[in-house]
XYZ file of C-alpha atoms in Angstrom:
720
model
C -14.384 11.379 39.718
C -15.808 13.755 37.147
C -16.363 12.341 33.774
C -15.058 14.200 30.598
C -17.061 14.859 27.494
C -15.203 12.924 24.735
C -14.902 14.669 21.377
C -14.482 12.851 17.909
C -13.603 14.043 14.541
C -15.469 13.297 11.268
C -12.830 10.554 10.546
C -13.369 8.950 13.851
C -17.079 8.806 13.319
C -16.548 7.031 9.988
C -14.407 4.347 11.846
C -16.946 4.019 14.605
C -19.906 3.616 12.170
C -17.883 1.581 9.578
C -18.529 3.900 6.747
C -16.409 6.204 4.650
C -15.810 9.834 5.497
C -17.790 10.786 2.396
C -20.917 9.096 3.925
C -20.314 11.113 7.124
C -20.175 14.307 5.106
C -23.515 13.381 3.481
C -25.046 12.680 6.863
C -24.167 16.204 8.044
C -25.623 17.862 4.954
C -28.799 15.732 4.621
C -29.863 15.161 8.221
C -31.067 18.169 10.226
C -30.955 16.220 13.496
C -27.259 15.254 12.918
C -25.444 16.519 16.127
C -23.966 20.041 15.730
C -20.199 20.468 16.263
C -19.329 20.879 20.043
C -15.766 22.039 19.497
C -12.881 22.307 17.081
C -12.979 24.740 14.150
C -14.967 25.347 11.004
C -12.627 23.298 8.985
C -11.883 20.614 11.659
C -15.050 20.360 13.822
C -15.330 18.169 16.846
C -18.446 16.385 17.924
C -19.732 14.959 21.240
C -19.281 11.266 21.238
C -22.294 10.494 23.426
C -24.491 12.524 20.958
C -22.984 10.736 17.858
C -23.481 7.363 19.413
C -27.144 8.214 20.274
C -27.695 9.502 16.676
C -26.170 6.328 15.132
C -28.442 4.141 17.409
C -31.579 6.013 16.418
C -30.792 5.539 12.809
C -30.073 1.921 13.165
C -26.534 2.063 12.343
C -24.776 -0.709 14.067
C -21.340 0.175 15.274
C -18.843 -2.108 13.678
C -15.595 -0.711 15.208
C -13.016 -3.396 15.940
C -12.092 -4.113 19.614
C -9.155 -1.643 19.453
C -11.501 1.134 18.357
C -14.179 0.267 20.823
C -11.525 0.336 23.755
C -10.202 3.718 22.422
C -13.806 5.080 22.370
C -14.436 3.683 25.910
C -11.244 5.303 27.306
C -11.867 8.707 25.651
C -15.365 8.832 27.287
C -13.676 9.208 30.693
C -11.203 11.930 31.871
C -7.550 11.326 31.603
C -6.114 9.967 34.731
C -2.750 8.328 35.237
C -3.872 6.181 38.243
C -6.764 4.856 36.178
C -4.501 3.962 33.357
C -1.977 2.131 35.730
C -4.937 0.118 37.154
C -6.130 -0.815 33.503
C -2.661 -1.824 32.594
C -2.582 -3.928 35.602
C -5.924 -5.575 34.522
C -4.243 -6.445 31.164
C -1.633 -8.294 33.055
C -4.135 -10.226 35.262
C -6.018 -11.376 31.991
C -2.748 -12.950 30.722
C -2.954 -15.328 33.569
C -6.508 -16.546 32.749
C -7.470 -19.339 30.267
C -9.799 -18.507 27.410
C -12.696 -20.137 29.452
C -11.853 -18.132 32.635
C -11.745 -14.907 30.520
C -15.073 -15.685 28.963
C -16.483 -16.297 32.444
C -15.374 -12.819 33.393
C -17.063 -11.249 30.436
C -20.339 -12.926 31.620
C -20.296 -11.232 34.949
C -22.450 -8.354 35.818
C -20.741 -4.908 35.938
C -20.608 -4.827 39.634
C -19.141 -8.295 39.931
C -16.652 -7.684 37.136
C -15.436 -4.436 38.829
C -15.100 -6.243 42.128
C -13.091 -9.192 40.640
C -10.898 -6.727 38.610
C -10.161 -4.669 41.749
C -9.259 -7.680 43.753
C -6.991 -9.150 41.209
C -5.223 -6.092 40.173
C -4.553 -4.992 43.730
C -2.308 -8.112 44.223
C 0.185 -7.069 41.577
C 0.144 -3.227 41.329
C 3.096 -2.925 43.590
C 5.236 -4.599 40.953
C 4.486 -1.898 38.415
C 6.793 1.229 38.341
C 5.383 4.477 39.638
C 3.084 5.334 42.609
C 0.443 2.714 43.483
C -3.043 3.978 42.948
C -5.309 4.489 45.823
C -8.387 2.404 46.139
C -10.925 2.061 44.782
C -9.057 0.920 41.700
C -12.286 0.742 39.650
C -15.828 1.958 40.113
C -19.058 0.955 38.537
C -18.434 3.517 35.806
C -15.423 1.402 34.582
C -17.639 -1.560 33.627
C -17.666 -0.466 29.994
C -13.786 -0.011 29.804
C -13.170 -3.331 31.580
C -15.441 -5.123 29.049
C -13.644 -3.422 26.187
C -10.365 -4.414 27.594
C -11.486 -7.962 27.817
C -12.498 -8.017 24.164
C -9.390 -6.249 22.884
C -7.057 -8.632 24.727
C -9.022 -11.710 23.629
C -9.308 -10.713 20.125
C -6.037 -8.707 19.365
C -3.731 -9.470 22.203
C -2.442 -7.530 25.323
C 0.165 -5.479 23.448
C -2.664 -3.817 21.326
C -4.637 -3.047 24.436
C -1.585 -1.584 26.088
C -0.986 0.662 23.193
C -4.458 2.157 23.285
C -4.339 2.728 27.060
C -1.088 4.645 26.733
C -2.254 6.871 23.979
C -4.250 9.220 26.075
C -1.275 9.827 28.533
C 1.226 10.139 25.793
C -0.883 12.892 24.192
C -0.332 14.967 27.286
C 3.273 14.048 27.645
C 6.011 16.775 27.033
C 8.408 14.177 25.609
C 9.705 15.144 22.205
C 12.076 13.441 19.745
C 10.967 9.981 20.950
C 9.980 7.402 18.352
C 8.589 3.845 18.458
C 10.577 1.020 17.102
C 8.697 -1.206 14.558
C 8.718 -4.870 15.206
C 10.830 -5.921 12.209
C 13.517 -3.304 13.078
C 13.502 -4.538 16.737
C 14.012 -8.152 15.637
C 16.978 -7.075 13.407
C 18.477 -5.168 16.338
C 18.212 -8.279 18.609
C 19.764 -10.521 15.973
C 22.864 -8.223 15.688
C 23.565 -9.034 19.405
C 25.862 -11.939 20.253
C 24.155 -15.324 20.766
C 23.659 -16.116 24.562
C 23.430 -12.502 26.062
C 21.568 -12.845 29.391
C 21.253 -9.442 30.742
C 20.108 -6.651 28.460
C 19.416 -2.887 29.241
C 17.504 -0.292 27.244
C 18.005 3.121 29.039
C 15.195 4.810 26.894
C 12.863 1.812 26.542
C 9.612 3.211 25.514
C 7.125 0.564 25.076
C 9.887 -2.176 25.546
C 9.901 -3.321 21.950
C 13.695 -3.753 21.710
C 13.822 -5.724 25.101
C 10.988 -7.878 23.897
C 12.865 -8.702 20.779
C 16.100 -9.450 22.885
C 14.110 -11.872 25.012
C 13.052 -13.755 21.965
C 16.825 -14.335 21.433
C 17.351 -15.804 24.809
C 17.824 -12.831 27.148
C 16.566 -13.677 30.694
C 17.120 -10.396 32.556
C 15.495 -7.407 31.030
C 16.283 -3.862 32.385
C 14.631 -0.605 31.085
C 14.178 2.889 32.158
C 11.979 5.734 30.574
C 11.243 9.245 31.574
C 7.540 8.944 30.694
C 5.745 6.960 33.482
C 3.014 5.507 31.279
C 5.725 4.164 28.969
C 7.563 2.514 31.764
C 4.449 0.756 33.086
C 3.472 -0.313 29.486
C 6.866 -1.725 28.997
C 6.734 -3.673 32.268
C 3.360 -5.221 31.422
C 4.223 -5.823 27.869
C 7.551 -7.529 28.727
C 5.808 -9.757 31.236
C 3.380 -10.758 28.623
C 6.045 -11.329 25.945
C 8.660 -13.049 28.249
C 6.823 -14.572 31.152
C 10.034 -16.570 32.413
C 12.343 -13.473 32.212
C 13.315 -11.134 35.145
C 11.846 -7.666 34.286
C 12.892 -4.489 36.000
C 11.776 -1.189 34.421
C 12.239 2.103 36.213
C 10.772 5.612 35.827
C 13.215 8.527 35.214
C 15.640 10.271 32.884
C 18.575 7.889 32.322
C 21.176 10.726 31.578
C 20.227 12.791 34.705
C 18.899 10.230 37.112
C 20.369 6.752 36.106
C 18.292 4.074 37.914
C 20.933 1.458 37.056
C 24.004 3.456 38.045
C 27.032 1.214 38.347
C 25.356 -1.900 36.705
C 26.824 -3.446 33.700
C 24.951 -5.478 31.207
C 25.983 -8.146 28.566
C 24.298 -5.934 25.890
C 22.475 -2.619 25.671
C 19.808 -1.716 22.892
C 18.423 1.713 22.707
C 16.426 4.304 20.510
C 17.232 7.467 22.420
C 15.362 10.801 21.966
C 16.643 12.647 19.002
C 17.599 16.298 18.717
C 17.176 16.961 22.587
C 19.072 20.232 23.423
C 17.956 19.992 27.029
C 19.500 16.752 27.887
C 21.630 18.036 30.858
C 24.596 19.445 29.165
C 25.454 21.962 32.030
C 24.909 19.814 35.055
C 26.530 16.734 33.589
C 29.688 18.358 32.222
C 32.007 16.590 34.554
C 30.210 13.178 34.555
C 32.565 10.167 34.388
C 30.519 8.622 31.663
C 32.143 10.984 29.183
C 35.299 8.771 28.600
C 35.542 9.807 24.777
C 34.873 13.605 25.313
C 32.137 15.997 26.846
C 29.105 15.974 24.350
C 28.159 19.223 22.983
C 24.663 20.782 23.722
C 23.509 19.804 20.092
C 25.179 16.186 20.572
C 22.584 14.456 22.833
C 22.836 11.371 20.862
C 26.588 11.087 21.460
C 25.851 11.421 25.197
C 23.548 8.450 24.870
C 26.222 6.454 23.041
C 28.655 6.948 25.953
C 26.010 6.270 28.418
C 25.297 2.816 26.842
C 29.036 2.079 26.594
C 29.359 2.833 30.401
C 26.768 0.132 31.092
C 28.484 -2.644 29.138
C 30.744 -5.297 30.517
C 34.193 -5.244 28.923
C 33.550 -6.744 25.409
C 29.787 -6.334 25.732
C 27.903 -5.134 22.628
C 25.432 -2.270 22.040
C 23.102 -1.391 19.148
C 21.695 1.999 18.917
C 19.228 3.493 16.347
C 20.308 6.976 15.726
C 19.554 9.848 13.201
C 22.082 10.159 10.282
C 23.301 13.557 11.532
C 25.115 11.812 14.419
C 27.576 10.354 11.846
C 28.540 13.693 10.308
C 27.731 16.732 12.491
C 30.878 18.852 12.905
C 30.187 19.483 16.445
C 30.611 15.690 17.245
C 33.834 15.136 15.123
C 36.211 14.964 18.137
C 34.086 12.487 20.115
C 33.509 10.407 16.860
C 37.347 10.347 16.373
C 37.891 9.093 19.901
C 35.238 6.451 19.600
C 36.863 5.096 16.412
C 40.297 5.445 17.686
C 39.291 3.588 20.975
C 37.886 0.631 19.030
C 34.301 1.383 20.456
C 32.606 1.791 17.176
C 32.573 -1.586 15.278
C 29.953 -0.887 12.599
C 27.508 1.647 11.111
C 24.522 0.599 9.074
C 22.327 2.828 7.101
C 18.626 1.784 6.859
C 16.357 2.972 4.018
C 14.068 6.051 4.667
C 10.701 4.909 6.152
C 12.193 1.756 8.135
C 11.210 3.642 11.437
C 9.799 6.995 12.518
C 10.591 9.707 11.409
C 9.766 8.028 8.123
C 11.409 10.658 5.763
C 14.821 9.936 7.388
C 17.098 7.064 6.654
C 18.213 6.037 10.236
C 21.547 4.461 11.229
C 22.352 1.499 13.347
C 25.528 2.020 15.466
C 27.148 -1.157 16.491
C 29.323 -0.605 19.531
C 31.700 -2.747 21.826
C 33.152 -1.736 25.049
C 36.948 -2.140 24.724
C 38.458 -4.872 26.732
C 41.771 -4.187 28.664
C 44.577 -5.919 26.802
C 42.056 -7.022 24.055
C 42.700 -7.235 20.421
C 43.371 -4.034 18.378
C 40.419 -3.058 16.269
C 41.934 -1.847 12.955
C 38.746 -1.333 10.873
C 35.039 -0.326 11.089
C 32.273 -2.171 9.089
C 29.949 0.159 6.951
C 26.850 -1.214 5.271
C 24.533 0.965 3.171
C 21.021 -0.589 2.574
C 19.296 2.583 1.453
C 19.032 1.091 -2.060
C 16.715 -1.390 -0.604
C 12.832 -0.844 -1.163
C 11.822 1.474 1.668
C 8.651 0.690 3.425
C 5.233 2.138 3.335
C 5.054 0.285 6.219
C 4.116 -2.295 7.663
C 5.561 -4.537 9.136
C 5.911 -1.686 10.458
C 5.907 -4.018 9.932
C 5.683 -0.521 11.034
C 5.709 2.389 10.312
C 3.359 3.052 7.309
C 2.981 6.621 5.986
C -0.533 7.503 6.123
C -0.378 9.397 2.816
C -0.279 6.519 0.598
C 3.331 7.017 -0.421
C 4.408 5.293 -3.700
C 7.271 3.602 -1.764
C 7.187 -0.130 -1.761
C 7.093 -2.055 1.582
C 10.486 -3.085 2.778
C 11.774 -6.503 2.328
C 12.593 -7.060 6.057
C 13.552 -10.669 5.541
C 15.965 -9.943 2.844
C 17.363 -6.753 4.290
C 17.902 -8.511 7.662
C 19.511 -11.626 6.008
C 21.984 -9.400 4.046
C 22.749 -7.208 7.016
C 23.365 -10.151 9.279
C 25.503 -11.759 6.666
C 27.849 -8.776 6.390
C 28.007 -8.374 10.205
C 28.854 -11.936 10.979
C 31.480 -12.166 8.308
C 33.049 -9.018 9.557
C 33.179 -9.984 13.383
C 34.416 -13.444 12.426
C 37.562 -12.064 10.544
C 37.633 -8.330 10.046
C 40.905 -8.397 8.223
C 39.466 -10.736 5.512
C 36.109 -9.142 5.083
C 35.091 -9.334 1.448
C 33.622 -6.080 0.397
C 30.454 -5.532 -1.647
C 31.080 -2.545 -3.767
C 28.525 0.132 -3.067
C 26.949 -1.672 -0.089
C 29.479 -2.973 2.433
C 33.158 -2.236 3.229
C 35.602 -2.619 6.137
C 37.313 0.780 6.433
C 40.618 0.900 8.148
C 40.535 3.180 11.241
C 43.407 5.350 9.859
C 41.320 6.169 6.823
C 38.364 7.385 8.926
C 40.467 9.875 11.149
C 40.433 12.822 8.830
C 39.224 16.285 9.341
C 35.570 15.280 9.108
C 35.472 11.688 10.849
C 32.307 11.138 8.663
C 30.804 7.877 9.562
C 27.940 8.020 7.040
C 27.983 4.506 5.293
C 27.068 5.969 1.926
C 30.204 7.973 1.947
C 32.366 5.030 2.958
C 30.959 2.333 0.714
C 31.187 4.255 -2.484
C 32.451 2.168 -5.589
C 35.895 2.757 -6.786
C 37.201 1.935 -10.209
C 39.430 -0.848 -8.893
C 36.371 -2.547 -7.469
C 34.979 -3.407 -10.889
C 35.825 -6.567 -12.957
C 34.973 -5.508 -16.466
C 34.322 -9.148 -17.686
C 32.079 -9.898 -14.836
C 30.105 -6.736 -15.138
C 29.748 -7.366 -18.920
C 28.214 -10.816 -18.262
C 25.829 -9.375 -15.540
C 24.477 -6.649 -18.008
C 23.963 -9.168 -20.647
C 22.120 -11.419 -18.369
C 19.946 -8.574 -17.224
C 19.290 -7.487 -20.833
C 17.952 -10.806 -21.760
C 15.856 -11.154 -18.754
C 14.445 -7.672 -19.379
C 13.634 -8.533 -22.836
C 11.652 -11.687 -21.870
C 9.880 -9.757 -18.989
C 8.889 -6.941 -21.428
C 7.341 -9.604 -23.839
C 5.292 -11.031 -21.071
C 4.070 -7.757 -19.925
C 2.888 -7.026 -23.404
C 0.995 -10.280 -23.487
C -0.604 -9.354 -20.002
C -1.633 -5.778 -21.196
C -3.562 -7.366 -24.232
C -6.792 -7.369 -22.162
C -10.255 -6.924 -23.357
C -13.725 -7.851 -22.201
C -15.076 -5.013 -20.232
C -17.637 -2.470 -20.953
C -19.041 0.723 -19.296
C -21.689 -0.343 -16.834
C -24.258 2.299 -18.129
C -22.963 4.490 -21.013
C -24.051 7.992 -20.105
C -25.498 6.820 -16.803
C -24.232 6.380 -13.204
C -22.004 3.678 -12.011
C -23.388 0.459 -10.941
C -24.555 0.212 -7.354
C -25.071 -3.086 -5.151
C -25.977 -4.169 -1.708
C -22.934 -4.951 0.451
C -22.180 -6.914 3.572
C -19.299 -6.646 5.937
C -16.709 -9.444 6.159
C -17.968 -9.887 9.817
C -21.452 -10.375 8.467
C -20.327 -12.958 5.943
C -18.350 -14.721 8.835
C -21.327 -14.936 10.973
C -23.308 -16.418 8.124
C -20.618 -19.035 7.460
C -19.532 -17.701 3.995
C -15.930 -17.096 5.131
C -13.682 -17.678 8.133
C -11.533 -14.812 9.626
C -8.178 -16.176 10.777
C -5.044 -14.417 12.224
C -1.929 -14.863 14.043
C -2.464 -14.359 17.802
C -0.023 -14.101 20.765
C 0.172 -16.738 23.396
C 0.247 -15.156 26.881
C 0.113 -18.023 29.298
C 3.786 -18.605 29.968
C 4.901 -20.407 26.815
C 8.445 -20.181 25.847
C 9.076 -17.508 23.026
C 10.468 -18.645 19.692
C 8.918 -22.208 20.023
C 8.072 -22.408 16.344
C 10.303 -24.835 14.496
C 12.367 -22.516 12.023
C 12.592 -25.652 9.604
C 8.797 -25.982 9.686
C 7.680 -23.416 7.108
C 8.325 -19.903 6.077
C 6.154 -16.997 7.049
C 4.086 -15.018 4.631
C 4.306 -11.307 5.477
C 2.502 -8.068 4.589
C 5.559 -7.088 2.478
C 5.198 -10.345 0.447
C 1.595 -9.351 -0.435
C 2.662 -6.005 -1.553
C 5.652 -7.310 -3.620
C 3.724 -10.176 -5.066
C 6.422 -12.546 -3.754
C 6.106 -16.005 -2.069
C 6.494 -16.216 1.890
C 9.921 -14.953 2.941
C 9.381 -14.302 6.732
C 11.459 -16.081 9.419
C 9.273 -18.409 11.513
C 11.596 -17.753 14.404
C 10.499 -14.140 14.550
C 6.820 -15.329 15.299
C 7.802 -15.846 18.872
C 5.045 -16.917 21.300
C 2.180 -16.884 18.687
C -0.322 -19.355 17.195
C -0.051 -18.908 13.445
C -2.594 -20.271 11.022
C -1.335 -22.219 8.103
C -2.066 -20.835 4.595
C -4.070 -22.825 2.088
C -4.487 -22.316 -1.602
C -7.562 -20.160 -2.223
C -7.102 -18.181 1.068
C -7.572 -14.366 0.669
C -4.645 -12.670 2.276
C -5.106 -8.917 3.326
C -2.274 -6.686 4.632
C -3.132 -5.563 8.256
C -1.329 -2.061 7.767
C -2.554 0.171 4.990
C -0.475 2.555 2.825
C 2.692 2.249 0.657
C 2.861 0.736 -2.771
C 1.575 -2.629 -4.012
C -1.682 -4.402 -3.653
C -3.412 -4.633 -0.202
C -4.866 -8.178 -0.867
C -4.251 -11.296 -3.060
C -5.256 -14.876 -3.310
C -2.844 -17.604 -1.912
C -1.585 -19.851 -4.686
C -0.295 -23.423 -4.437
C 3.273 -22.194 -3.752
C 2.032 -20.458 -0.734
C 0.231 -23.358 0.675
C 1.852 -24.481 3.965
C 3.283 -21.247 4.943
C 2.576 -19.659 8.397
C 0.484 -16.496 8.539
C 2.567 -13.355 9.403
C 1.406 -11.187 12.372
C 0.598 -8.286 10.054
C -1.612 -10.198 7.684
C -5.418 -11.044 7.901
C -6.524 -14.388 6.401
C -10.030 -14.702 4.972
C -10.998 -18.373 4.072
C -14.070 -18.388 1.873
C -16.515 -21.107 1.281
C -15.969 -21.851 -2.473
C -19.531 -22.699 -2.878
C -20.648 -19.160 -1.938
C -17.612 -16.887 -2.525
C -14.988 -16.654 -5.361
C -11.449 -16.074 -3.868
C -10.324 -13.602 -6.582
C -13.670 -11.649 -6.522
C -13.248 -11.358 -2.740
C -9.596 -10.309 -2.939
C -10.274 -7.568 -5.647
C -13.113 -5.844 -3.659
C -11.390 -6.255 -0.259
C -8.219 -4.641 -1.560
C -9.990 -1.551 -3.087
C -8.576 1.795 -1.807
C -11.977 3.052 -0.715
C -12.860 -0.184 1.043
C -9.446 -0.102 2.887
C -9.858 3.542 3.881
C -13.221 2.958 5.438
C -11.991 -0.056 7.420
C -8.799 1.518 8.750
C -8.017 3.088 12.136
C -5.117 5.022 13.587
C -3.349 8.199 12.646
C 0.245 7.615 11.781
C -0.168 3.924 11.123
C -3.356 2.768 9.547
C -4.607 -0.624 10.876
C -7.061 -2.430 8.749
C -10.083 -3.943 10.719
C -10.837 -7.020 8.454
C -14.355 -7.392 9.646
C -15.308 -3.896 8.510
C -14.326 -4.540 4.810
C -17.398 -4.556 2.597
C -18.179 -7.004 -0.232
C -21.006 -6.805 -2.881
C -23.697 -9.446 -2.606
C -23.615 -11.001 -6.017
C -24.527 -14.484 -7.535
C -21.594 -16.935 -7.654
C -21.524 -16.892 -11.487
C -21.102 -13.144 -11.545
C -18.615 -13.157 -8.829
C -16.495 -15.533 -10.942
C -16.658 -13.068 -13.744
C -15.269 -10.255 -11.604
C -12.833 -12.760 -10.164
C -11.284 -13.661 -13.557
C -10.929 -9.926 -14.310
C -9.235 -9.164 -10.917
C -6.968 -12.218 -11.536
C -5.911 -10.688 -14.948
C -5.185 -7.343 -13.239
C -3.035 -9.065 -10.655
C -1.039 -10.777 -13.381
C -0.509 -7.511 -15.128
C 0.674 -5.953 -12.081
C 3.119 -8.676 -11.118
C 4.643 -8.669 -14.591
C 4.925 -4.855 -14.602
C 6.839 -4.882 -11.312
C 9.241 -7.542 -12.660
C 9.911 -5.610 -15.829
C 10.376 -2.322 -13.887
C 12.805 -3.954 -11.406
C 14.847 -5.566 -14.185
C 14.986 -2.274 -16.139
C 16.168 -0.332 -13.127
C 18.864 -2.976 -12.311
C 20.211 -3.215 -15.859
C 20.328 0.596 -16.270
C 22.161 0.912 -12.896
C 24.665 -1.737 -14.082
C 25.244 0.068 -17.419
C 25.592 3.686 -15.973
C 28.121 2.236 -13.307
C 30.090 0.284 -15.961
C 30.210 3.327 -18.249
C 31.250 5.831 -15.463
C 33.693 3.320 -13.901
C 35.490 2.587 -17.108
C 34.502 -1.194 -17.086
C 32.137 -0.852 -20.170
C 32.708 1.002 -23.247
C 29.921 2.486 -25.639
C 29.553 0.725 -28.998
C 31.776 1.966 -31.805
C 29.221 0.956 -34.308
C 27.720 4.077 -35.996
C 23.935 4.262 -35.634
C 21.573 5.513 -38.194
C 20.968 8.681 -36.223
C 24.612 9.477 -36.045
C 25.487 8.683 -39.640
C 26.403 11.517 -41.899
C 25.568 11.864 -45.580
C 26.913 9.155 -47.812
């Protein structure tokens, strides 16, 4: 099979070499032998990857790309081939069945032996993957580099990371549009909105299988999925078998609306993030489809077609959670179908998420909570609306996913708090809809009759707005007084922190100080620190085995907000999580958003479990100062040089660089960084209290619960 010449951008060269983009630009200008562009444009040149690797090797630049980037590079050196991708995904699945010692033994094999073993093992299970079975030979000697890169990536970063890299190439060539991934924290929230004990769960547009994997962590044992993109269906199959090895998994290839692979099947629950804005969803050929029990969706209402498709696959009383764009709740063309869904009791709730909770990041998506009506079942008189758009939107992590790559000033989302508040409202509503206690401006159970107007607008912000009768003047006055006192105390503390002195210009009139640096990987090899992370277990362990009462989880959002650990240990699933100790340096694994990228674990953090989107660096106190390390590791330039990815920037901790300074000098820097951390934390608290107090006052004045002072101020006083 002919090999393709891979091309890389300047940004990708910087990631391969472990340097900044500015360094690559300097190489291009200063070295005549730097490879000339082999494609692209004058403003965005492309370079031959092989030539770049040869040039780096000739200059003694050791490649420090993390296993994910090394795998990506190896894949791009070969031509795109769906059969090869299928075989490689099968190899990821076989690796999950090996112990660490067996995997290490595979890595020690010669290329020919490794190719033969991989071909033999993968051939035994390829028929269980959706799509055509590749013809032998599954691998050739030219695949040795990729197989070794796969081994390294699976061992170091887990099978799901390897699957994502393998799928990238095929997805670039896919014609699918309007399809977006589901960040892990949102997938977990969706799963927790399902009733306890659901066994059979279907996702008719499953993508990578994130929603089904989350459902398996909540006890689902039969996972059914379908996706129109073959590589996504294969990725979902392998990923689900890794995440839920004891579950029954069946994923099919095809368009669920036009060619339903599960026609006639009903499930206990359905989860789905359907394609958005798809005008070619099959409106004409499906006009008389029996699924349209609530009305034939218009050409521009593909989302309402997916809503009815999901309802048709539920058992009576079964629940569905769909992630939909906000326009679905208010577009005039969908008014009649929305009215029938509400009138028939199929819509139980609509929850608005903050912008950035999931791609597309600039849109605040909605969760639609549906239930298939039961013949003779109870009358559903109201619909729950929850508006969480006032919650801090993510930069994303936890994407904890999805993080804007532009460095948006948005603060990372508090997924733990958001999920807890949302579940509390939903559980209270489902337990007794008639007695649901509204939270003005956030949550309200709206009678069905009030929704059936000319618009049938199901936008939560419209339905939860505060009315004058919702405000208790005495309670509001007490809250504003408490907020004012706390704000005053926070402002005084901020002034104390801002009184910082003790720094000087490094060389007045001269250049900035320079120093020799080493990567975190170099320091780890020398024993100056240890690199720890939360890793998945892939050998058939039961998901969710972590004891929820054991310890909270320290997340990337906690680092950005400067809070203690707030994550739910039940969401770690089948993972091995290190325990945080005081003095550890914690680095967010996803770059971008507001707040610091790194901090030092305090005594209050000790004993917490390390979240999956956090890297932990444990320094030797006799060789490295913790605050010195955190300050330099979290710098914007350092993080940029160690990040990979396009939409979501993943930080490779081993590529972060640290100055080589004596311990006594490290401590001076560390003390300065600690003061800066304290200043930032107090400023955030003061800003938060100011916003909360201002909002209470404005709401009180406009709602009539508070009255402005009648005391004449000096500025208003007239002449005596």
